[in-house]
Amino acid sequence: MANNERNAALPDLVVVGAGLFGLTVAQQAAENGHTVEIIDVRKHIGGNAYSYTDEETGAEIHQYGAHLFHTSNKRVWDYVNRFTEFTDYQHRVYATHDGEVFPMPINLGTINQFFHAHYTPAQAQELIKEQAGELAGTDPENLNDKGIQLIGRPLYEAFIKNYTGKQWQTDPAELPASIIKRLPVRFNYDNHYFKDTWEGLPKDGYTAWMERMIDDPKIHVTLDTDFFDESQPFNKAALVGRVPIVYTGPVDRYFDYSLGDLKWRTVDFKEQRYDEDNHFGCPVMNFVDADVPYTRAIEFKNFNPERSEQQNPDRTVVWEEYSRSAGRDDEPYYPINTSDDQKLYQEYKNLAAQEPQVVFGGRLGTYAYYDMHQVINSALIAYEKQVGPLLHK
C-alpha cells in the first residue's frame, strides 16, 4: 500500500470501496500503469473478508462472518495464488436439530440419521420423491416449494424452513427458489460442503492477502472516508464526470434512494468465550430450530488447525450469528431479492447505465449475492470490458 503523499492532480481511477471487487480492479489498473485512489468508509481494507488475530486465543477472526475460499475457475485460482498460498482446509458443516447433531448439507448420512433408517441411495431418492408429494418433478419458483421438491417436506421443515426464515427474515414462500439451489443434496455420505476444484484458506490470513494485492506505489488508499461526504476531496459531486469511478457501495445509496430502498439482510454477532480448547469441535454449527434465535455459531480456531501451536489451548472464542432486516444505518450483507426488489433494482440499473464514467460492481453495486471467487471473476471481466476502455480514452 502506498504511503507517499498524493499528487494534487486527480488519479487515473477512483475506486469506491476496498472490498475484493475494488481491490481487484485497482490491482489490474496499477498493473497496466494507471494511478488509483481507493477510498473506503471503513477503517480497514478487505470489505467483508477482512480478518484479524484475536490476542487471547490466537484465532483468526473473520470480522464479518465466516469467509471460505473455493472455486473451479482456473483463471481466478491462478490470480489469487499470485498474492497468497492456501491451506488444504475443506469445509464441513453440522446442524443441531432437536438436541441432535446432523451432518450438512443434506446427504445420505443426514437422511438415515433423521429417519433412524439404513436407506440405500435409490431407496432414499424414492422416499424423497414420495415426501415431495405433488411438487415432485416440478421446478417451483419460490424457496418454500423448491425446498420441499428437493428434499421432501419432513427434512425441509426440520433443517431448512426455520433456518431460512431466521436467516432472511422473510417467509420462505416469498423468497426465490434460486437461494435453495445453493444448498446441495446428496444421496451418498459425502459431507464436503463445496464441490469446487480448489478450496482453502489463505495461509497467513485474509488481510495479508489483500494488502499484497495493492502493494503498488501507483495505488493510494484513504480509509474512514465517505464518498458522499462533500467535506473531503474524493466525493461524488467533485469526481463524477472528471475521472473514471468504480463504485462498489449500495446502488440505491448512489442515487440517494430516489426510487426507494432496496431491502437487505444484515448480521449481528454475539461473542462467547469458553475456558476450553475446543467448544463445538467444528468451525460452523448451524442451529436450525425456531426456538434458537441465532442461525449459527462460528468457532474460529477450527478453521486453522495448522496454527495450533500459535493458539491458546485454554481458551476459545465463538461468535453467534443473528440475522435481521437491515436499515439504512446497518451494514447491508445480503440482498433479500423479492420480485419487487428485483424490479426496483432494474430501475436503478437503468439509471446506472446513464453514468458513462461510473462502473458499478460487487454485491452492493449490483444487488446480487456473490461468493468471493465470483466477485473476483466479475472484477477481472469488468476491468477488461468496462474499466480498461475508460482509462484508455
mmCIF file of C-alpha atoms in Angstrom, residues 53-338:
data_model
loop_
_atom_site.group_PDB
_atom_site.id
_atom_site.type_symbol
_atom_site.label_atom_id
_atom_site.label_comp_id
_atom_site.label_asym_id
_atom_site.label_seq_id
_atom_site.Cartn_x
_atom_site.Cartn_y
_atom_site.Cartn_z
ATOM 1 C CA THR A 53 -5.900 -12.100 15.041
ATOM 2 C CA ASP A 54 -7.582 -12.415 18.428
ATOM 3 C CA GLU A 55 -4.853 -11.788 21.007
ATOM 4 C CA GLU A 56 -6.270 -14.039 23.736
ATOM 5 C CA THR A 57 -6.886 -17.187 21.694
ATOM 6 C CA GLY A 58 -4.623 -16.717 18.657
ATOM 7 C CA ALA A 59 -7.599 -17.365 16.368
ATOM 8 C CA GLU A 60 -8.032 -15.509 13.079
ATOM 9 C CA ILE A 61 -11.362 -13.701 13.434
ATOM 10 C CA HIS A 62 -13.411 -13.154 10.276
ATOM 11 C CA GLN A 63 -14.963 -9.868 11.382
ATOM 12 C CA TYR A 64 -17.982 -10.104 9.085
ATOM 13 C CA GLY A 65 -18.685 -13.806 9.383
ATOM 14 C CA ALA A 66 -17.082 -16.971 8.040
ATOM 15 C CA HIS A 67 -15.318 -16.497 4.701
ATOM 16 C CA LEU A 68 -14.277 -19.632 2.824
ATOM 17 C CA PHE A 69 -12.452 -19.540 -0.476
ATOM 18 C CA HIS A 70 -13.374 -22.087 -3.148
ATOM 19 C CA THR A 71 -13.503 -22.035 -6.935
ATOM 20 C CA SER A 72 -13.496 -24.141 -10.075
ATOM 21 C CA ASN A 73 -12.414 -21.162 -12.178
ATOM 22 C CA LYS A 74 -8.747 -21.687 -13.081
ATOM 23 C CA ARG A 75 -8.274 -18.060 -14.049
ATOM 24 C CA VAL A 76 -9.439 -16.931 -10.611
ATOM 25 C CA TRP A 77 -7.391 -19.611 -8.829
ATOM 26 C CA ASP A 78 -4.235 -18.618 -10.692
ATOM 27 C CA TYR A 79 -4.937 -14.958 -9.968
ATOM 28 C CA VAL A 80 -5.405 -15.286 -6.201
ATOM 29 C CA ASN A 81 -2.337 -17.509 -5.903
ATOM 30 C CA ARG A 82 -0.267 -14.559 -7.048
ATOM 31 C CA PHE A 83 -0.942 -12.973 -3.660
ATOM 32 C CA THR A 84 -1.338 -15.816 -1.183
ATOM 33 C CA GLU A 85 -0.833 -19.511 -0.617
ATOM 34 C CA PHE A 86 -3.798 -21.545 0.616
ATOM 35 C CA THR A 87 -4.191 -24.215 3.275
ATOM 36 C CA ASP A 88 -5.807 -27.553 2.476
ATOM 37 C CA TYR A 89 -8.903 -26.711 4.554
ATOM 38 C CA GLN A 90 -12.118 -28.346 3.325
ATOM 39 C CA HIS A 91 -15.377 -27.011 4.683
ATOM 40 C CA ARG A 92 -17.811 -29.236 6.560
ATOM 41 C CA VAL A 93 -20.907 -28.017 8.398
ATOM 42 C CA TYR A 94 -23.034 -29.592 11.100
ATOM 43 C CA ALA A 95 -26.518 -28.695 12.285
ATOM 44 C CA THR A 96 -28.172 -29.034 15.667
ATOM 45 C CA HIS A 97 -31.849 -30.034 15.450
ATOM 46 C CA ASP A 98 -33.993 -31.070 18.384
ATOM 47 C CA GLY A 99 -30.935 -31.709 20.560
ATOM 48 C CA GLU A 100 -29.120 -33.831 17.984
ATOM 49 C CA VAL A 101 -26.224 -33.023 15.636
ATOM 50 C CA PHE A 102 -26.537 -33.894 11.935
ATOM 51 C CA PRO A 103 -24.072 -33.567 9.028
ATOM 52 C CA MET A 104 -24.824 -30.914 6.441
ATOM 53 C CA PRO A 105 -25.576 -30.374 3.634
ATOM 54 C CA ILE A 106 -28.387 -32.903 3.379
ATOM 55 C CA ASN A 107 -26.775 -36.222 2.439
ATOM 56 C CA LEU A 108 -27.439 -39.923 2.902
ATOM 57 C CA GLY A 109 -25.997 -39.739 6.404
ATOM 58 C CA THR A 110 -28.390 -36.942 7.331
ATOM 59 C CA ILE A 111 -31.356 -38.804 5.838
ATOM 60 C CA ASN A 112 -30.616 -42.118 7.559
ATOM 61 C CA GLN A 113 -29.886 -40.468 10.895
ATOM 62 C CA PHE A 114 -33.059 -38.376 10.734
ATOM 63 C CA PHE A 115 -35.324 -41.328 9.882
ATOM 64 C CA HIS A 116 -33.361 -43.856 12.028
ATOM 65 C CA ALA A 117 -33.011 -45.942 8.912
ATOM 66 C CA HIS A 118 -30.454 -47.527 6.591
ATOM 67 C CA TYR A 119 -31.739 -46.492 3.185
ATOM 68 C CA THR A 120 -29.678 -47.147 0.092
ATOM 69 C CA PRO A 121 -29.219 -44.206 -2.293
ATOM 70 C CA ALA A 122 -32.059 -45.489 -4.508
ATOM 71 C CA GLN A 123 -34.374 -46.011 -1.551
ATOM 72 C CA ALA A 124 -33.594 -42.540 -0.209
ATOM 73 C CA GLN A 125 -34.358 -40.961 -3.563
ATOM 74 C CA GLU A 126 -37.677 -42.793 -3.745
ATOM 75 C CA LEU A 127 -38.514 -41.677 -0.187
ATOM 76 C CA ILE A 128 -37.764 -38.036 -1.022
ATOM 77 C CA LYS A 129 -39.885 -38.251 -4.155
ATOM 78 C CA GLU A 130 -42.796 -39.595 -2.130
ATOM 79 C CA GLN A 131 -42.393 -36.926 0.538
ATOM 80 C CA ALA A 132 -42.250 -34.178 -2.096
ATOM 81 C CA GLY A 133 -45.853 -35.091 -2.951
ATOM 82 C CA GLU A 134 -47.409 -33.057 -5.724
ATOM 83 C CA LEU A 135 -44.224 -30.943 -6.004
ATOM 84 C CA ALA A 136 -42.110 -33.917 -7.145
ATOM 85 C CA GLY A 137 -40.796 -33.415 -10.665
ATOM 86 C CA THR A 138 -41.763 -29.747 -10.772
ATOM 87 C CA ASP A 139 -39.490 -26.695 -10.773
ATOM 88 C CA PRO A 140 -41.022 -24.298 -8.221
ATOM 89 C CA GLU A 141 -40.186 -20.603 -8.295
ATOM 90 C CA ASN A 142 -40.302 -19.933 -4.541
ATOM 91 C CA LEU A 143 -37.907 -21.273 -1.933
ATOM 92 C CA ASN A 144 -40.513 -22.989 0.229
ATOM 93 C CA ASP A 145 -41.849 -25.195 -2.574
ATOM 94 C CA LYS A 146 -38.392 -25.744 -4.046
ATOM 95 C CA GLY A 147 -37.146 -26.990 -0.686
ATOM 96 C CA ILE A 148 -39.986 -29.499 -0.416
ATOM 97 C CA GLN A 149 -39.414 -30.584 -4.009
ATOM 98 C CA LEU A 150 -35.680 -31.121 -3.364
ATOM 99 C CA ILE A 151 -35.735 -32.992 -0.055
ATOM 100 C CA GLY A 152 -39.359 -33.691 0.888
ATOM 101 C CA ARG A 153 -41.464 -31.957 3.486
ATOM 102 C CA PRO A 154 -40.092 -33.584 6.711
ATOM 103 C CA LEU A 155 -36.429 -32.816 6.008
ATOM 104 C CA TYR A 156 -37.256 -29.377 4.642
ATOM 105 C CA GLU A 157 -39.268 -28.413 7.725
ATOM 106 C CA ALA A 158 -36.584 -29.791 10.064
ATOM 107 C CA PHE A 159 -33.446 -28.344 8.502
ATOM 108 C CA ILE A 160 -34.327 -25.571 6.063
ATOM 109 C CA LYS A 161 -37.608 -23.805 6.755
ATOM 110 C CA ASN A 162 -36.915 -22.268 10.174
ATOM 111 C CA TYR A 163 -33.226 -21.676 9.471
ATOM 112 C CA THR A 164 -34.071 -19.840 6.260
ATOM 113 C CA GLY A 165 -36.798 -17.834 7.973
ATOM 114 C CA LYS A 166 -34.287 -16.701 10.617
ATOM 115 C CA GLN A 167 -31.589 -16.053 8.049
ATOM 116 C CA TRP A 168 -33.628 -13.946 5.642
ATOM 117 C CA GLN A 169 -36.245 -12.503 7.991
ATOM 118 C CA THR A 170 -38.694 -13.286 5.211
ATOM 119 C CA ASP A 171 -41.276 -16.018 4.694
ATOM 120 C CA PRO A 172 -39.554 -18.685 2.536
ATOM 121 C CA ALA A 173 -42.641 -18.717 0.299
ATOM 122 C CA GLU A 174 -41.715 -15.137 -0.698
ATOM 123 C CA LEU A 175 -38.070 -15.912 -1.494
ATOM 124 C CA PRO A 176 -36.803 -17.051 -4.901
ATOM 125 C CA ALA A 177 -36.042 -20.737 -5.417
ATOM 126 C CA SER A 178 -32.524 -19.819 -6.564
ATOM 127 C CA ILE A 179 -31.438 -19.406 -2.936
ATOM 128 C CA ILE A 180 -32.133 -23.035 -2.064
ATOM 129 C CA LYS A 181 -30.295 -24.217 -5.165
ATOM 130 C CA ARG A 182 -27.078 -23.110 -3.451
ATOM 131 C CA LEU A 183 -27.533 -25.955 -0.947
ATOM 132 C CA PRO A 184 -26.529 -29.306 -2.447
ATOM 133 C CA VAL A 185 -28.418 -32.508 -1.694
ATOM 134 C CA ARG A 186 -26.506 -35.770 -2.000
ATOM 135 C CA PHE A 187 -27.578 -39.392 -1.981
ATOM 136 C CA ASN A 188 -24.222 -40.584 -0.668
ATOM 137 C CA TYR A 189 -22.238 -39.952 2.513
ATOM 138 C CA ASP A 190 -20.153 -37.068 1.134
ATOM 139 C CA ASN A 191 -20.450 -34.152 3.548
ATOM 140 C CA HIS A 192 -17.954 -31.818 1.902
ATOM 141 C CA TYR A 193 -19.856 -28.557 1.713
ATOM 142 C CA PHE A 194 -18.337 -27.371 -1.574
ATOM 143 C CA LYS A 195 -17.662 -29.377 -4.722
ATOM 144 C CA ASP A 196 -15.229 -26.967 -6.353
ATOM 145 C CA THR A 197 -11.858 -27.974 -7.792
ATOM 146 C CA TRP A 198 -9.897 -25.772 -5.395
ATOM 147 C CA GLU A 199 -10.619 -24.877 -1.789
ATOM 148 C CA GLY A 200 -8.677 -23.487 1.159
ATOM 149 C CA LEU A 201 -7.975 -20.549 3.436
ATOM 150 C CA PRO A 202 -5.160 -18.009 2.940
ATOM 151 C CA LYS A 203 -2.164 -19.307 4.899
ATOM 152 C CA ASP A 204 -1.335 -16.020 6.570
ATOM 153 C CA GLY A 205 -4.847 -14.604 6.673
ATOM 154 C CA TYR A 206 -7.230 -12.632 4.506
ATOM 155 C CA THR A 207 -5.888 -9.189 5.354
ATOM 156 C CA ALA A 208 -2.290 -10.085 4.441
ATOM 157 C CA TRP A 209 -3.551 -11.444 1.095
ATOM 158 C CA MET A 210 -5.393 -8.236 0.291
ATOM 159 C CA GLU A 211 -2.585 -5.974 1.408
ATOM 160 C CA ARG A 212 -0.342 -7.699 -1.128
ATOM 161 C CA MET A 213 -2.918 -7.132 -3.869
ATOM 162 C CA ILE A 214 -2.479 -3.369 -3.586
ATOM 163 C CA ASP A 215 1.207 -3.238 -2.649
ATOM 164 C CA ASP A 216 1.996 -0.915 -5.532
ATOM 165 C CA PRO A 217 3.209 2.715 -5.442
ATOM 166 C CA LYS A 218 0.584 3.618 -8.050
ATOM 167 C CA ILE A 219 -2.183 2.745 -5.558
ATOM 168 C CA HIS A 220 -3.111 5.046 -2.671
ATOM 169 C CA VAL A 221 -5.712 4.156 -0.049
ATOM 170 C CA THR A 222 -7.740 6.558 2.056
ATOM 171 C CA LEU A 223 -9.818 4.897 4.767
ATOM 172 C CA ASP A 224 -12.581 6.189 7.037
ATOM 173 C CA THR A 225 -13.776 8.310 4.117
ATOM 174 C CA ASP A 226 -17.350 8.623 2.879
ATOM 175 C CA PHE A 227 -17.842 9.058 -0.877
ATOM 176 C CA PHE A 228 -20.942 11.152 -0.167
ATOM 177 C CA ASP A 229 -19.227 13.486 2.332
ATOM 178 C CA GLU A 230 -18.522 16.684 0.415
ATOM 179 C CA SER A 231 -16.139 17.933 3.113
ATOM 180 C CA GLN A 232 -13.451 15.576 1.773
ATOM 181 C CA PRO A 233 -11.994 15.829 -1.759
ATOM 182 C CA PHE A 234 -12.859 12.342 -3.047
ATOM 183 C CA ASN A 235 -16.601 12.841 -3.020
ATOM 184 C CA LYS A 236 -19.239 12.093 -5.603
ATOM 185 C CA ALA A 237 -20.020 15.713 -6.501
ATOM 186 C CA ALA A 238 -16.360 16.522 -7.061
ATOM 187 C CA LEU A 239 -15.431 13.440 -9.074
ATOM 188 C CA VAL A 240 -18.293 12.273 -11.290
ATOM 189 C CA GLY A 241 -17.618 13.347 -14.846
ATOM 190 C CA ARG A 242 -13.992 14.249 -14.132
ATOM 191 C CA VAL A 243 -12.426 10.829 -13.599
ATOM 192 C CA PRO A 244 -13.480 7.203 -14.142
ATOM 193 C CA ILE A 245 -15.005 5.727 -10.980
ATOM 194 C CA VAL A 246 -15.571 2.166 -9.836
ATOM 195 C CA TYR A 247 -18.384 2.243 -7.295
ATOM 196 C CA THR A 248 -18.970 -0.790 -5.060
ATOM 197 C CA GLY A 249 -21.341 0.698 -2.487
ATOM 198 C CA PRO A 250 -25.120 0.192 -2.403
ATOM 199 C CA VAL A 251 -26.573 1.168 -5.764
ATOM 200 C CA ASP A 252 -29.654 2.801 -4.196
ATOM 201 C CA ARG A 253 -27.409 4.939 -1.957
ATOM 202 C CA TYR A 254 -25.546 6.220 -5.042
ATOM 203 C CA PHE A 255 -28.805 7.642 -6.351
ATOM 204 C CA ASP A 256 -29.838 8.956 -2.922
ATOM 205 C CA TYR A 257 -32.627 6.366 -2.678
ATOM 206 C CA SER A 258 -34.538 8.374 -5.280
ATOM 207 C CA LEU A 259 -36.585 5.357 -6.418
ATOM 208 C CA GLY A 260 -36.925 3.779 -2.976
ATOM 209 C CA ASP A 261 -34.881 1.496 -0.752
ATOM 210 C CA LEU A 262 -33.685 -1.925 -1.834
ATOM 211 C CA LYS A 263 -34.082 -4.428 1.003
ATOM 212 C CA TRP A 264 -31.069 -6.106 2.556
ATOM 213 C CA ARG A 265 -30.351 -8.543 5.318
ATOM 214 C CA THR A 266 -27.724 -7.678 7.929
ATOM 215 C CA VAL A 267 -25.962 -9.801 10.527
ATOM 216 C CA ASP A 268 -25.201 -9.161 14.190
ATOM 217 C CA PHE A 269 -22.692 -11.177 16.197
ATOM 218 C CA LYS A 270 -22.645 -12.037 19.886
ATOM 219 C CA GLU A 271 -19.302 -13.200 21.212
ATOM 220 C CA GLN A 272 -18.903 -16.076 23.664
ATOM 221 C CA ARG A 273 -15.601 -17.181 25.216
ATOM 222 C CA TYR A 274 -15.042 -20.559 26.827
ATOM 223 C CA ASP A 275 -12.359 -21.915 29.169
ATOM 224 C CA GLU A 276 -11.606 -24.857 26.906
ATOM 225 C CA ASP A 277 -9.567 -25.639 23.837
ATOM 226 C CA ASN A 278 -12.492 -26.523 21.581
ATOM 227 C CA HIS A 279 -16.183 -25.943 22.226
ATOM 228 C CA PHE A 280 -18.034 -27.284 19.156
ATOM 229 C CA GLY A 281 -15.400 -29.462 17.518
ATOM 230 C CA CYS A 282 -16.098 -27.883 14.113
ATOM 231 C CA PRO A 283 -15.794 -24.405 12.572
ATOM 232 C CA VAL A 284 -19.521 -23.851 11.912
ATOM 233 C CA MET A 285 -22.535 -25.236 13.769
ATOM 234 C CA ASN A 286 -25.955 -24.375 12.348
ATOM 235 C CA PHE A 287 -28.938 -24.096 14.661
ATOM 236 C CA VAL A 288 -31.979 -24.892 12.567
ATOM 237 C CA ASP A 289 -34.763 -24.778 15.173
ATOM 238 C CA ALA A 290 -37.031 -21.767 15.560
ATOM 239 C CA ASP A 291 -36.536 -21.566 19.335
ATOM 240 C CA VAL A 292 -32.802 -20.742 18.943
ATOM 241 C CA PRO A 293 -32.606 -17.062 17.959
ATOM 242 C CA TYR A 294 -29.284 -17.252 16.120
ATOM 243 C CA THR A 295 -28.688 -19.092 12.856
ATOM 244 C CA ARG A 296 -25.244 -20.481 13.523
ATOM 245 C CA ALA A 297 -22.156 -20.343 15.715
ATOM 246 C CA ILE A 298 -18.625 -19.879 14.335
ATOM 247 C CA GLU A 299 -15.620 -21.228 16.252
ATOM 248 C CA PHE A 300 -12.698 -19.554 14.520
ATOM 249 C CA LYS A 301 -9.856 -21.722 15.864
ATOM 250 C CA ASN A 302 -11.230 -24.675 13.937
ATOM 251 C CA PHE A 303 -10.646 -23.004 10.578
ATOM 252 C CA ASN A 304 -6.890 -23.187 11.116
ATOM 253 C CA PRO A 305 -5.831 -26.386 12.918
ATOM 254 C CA GLU A 306 -2.398 -25.973 11.333
ATOM 255 C CA ARG A 307 -1.867 -22.977 13.648
ATOM 256 C CA SER A 308 -2.460 -24.955 16.859
ATOM 257 C CA GLU A 309 0.970 -24.081 18.242
ATOM 258 C CA GLN A 310 0.139 -20.381 17.976
ATOM 259 C CA GLN A 311 -3.298 -20.794 19.597
ATOM 260 C CA ASN A 312 -4.225 -20.772 23.296
ATOM 261 C CA PRO A 313 -5.238 -24.333 24.368
ATOM 262 C CA ASP A 314 -7.149 -22.985 27.378
ATOM 263 C CA ARG A 315 -9.492 -20.520 25.679
ATOM 264 C CA THR A 316 -11.665 -20.440 22.585
ATOM 265 C CA VAL A 317 -13.868 -17.766 21.048
ATOM 266 C CA VAL A 318 -17.250 -18.372 19.403
ATOM 267 C CA TRP A 319 -19.472 -15.890 17.579
ATOM 268 C CA GLU A 320 -23.216 -16.463 17.453
ATOM 269 C CA GLU A 321 -24.720 -15.056 14.263
ATOM 270 C CA TYR A 322 -28.097 -13.312 14.259
ATOM 271 C CA SER A 323 -29.825 -12.210 11.060
ATOM 272 C CA ARG A 324 -32.282 -9.362 10.706
ATOM 273 C CA SER A 325 -33.573 -6.893 8.177
ATOM 274 C CA ALA A 326 -31.220 -4.002 7.535
ATOM 275 C CA GLY A 327 -31.975 -0.304 7.854
ATOM 276 C CA ARG A 328 -30.041 2.444 6.117
ATOM 277 C CA ASP A 329 -27.573 2.714 9.016
ATOM 278 C CA ASP A 330 -26.823 -1.020 9.098
ATOM 279 C CA GLU A 331 -24.226 -2.925 7.123
ATOM 280 C CA PRO A 332 -26.060 -4.402 4.097
ATOM 281 C CA TYR A 333 -24.892 -8.016 3.801
ATOM 282 C CA TYR A 334 -27.268 -9.891 1.517
ATOM 283 C CA PRO A 335 -29.965 -8.717 -0.907
ATOM 284 C CA ILE A 336 -33.387 -10.086 0.060
ATOM 285 C CA ASN A 337 -34.243 -10.237 -3.644
ATOM 286 C CA THR A 338 -38.010 -10.445 -3.701
#
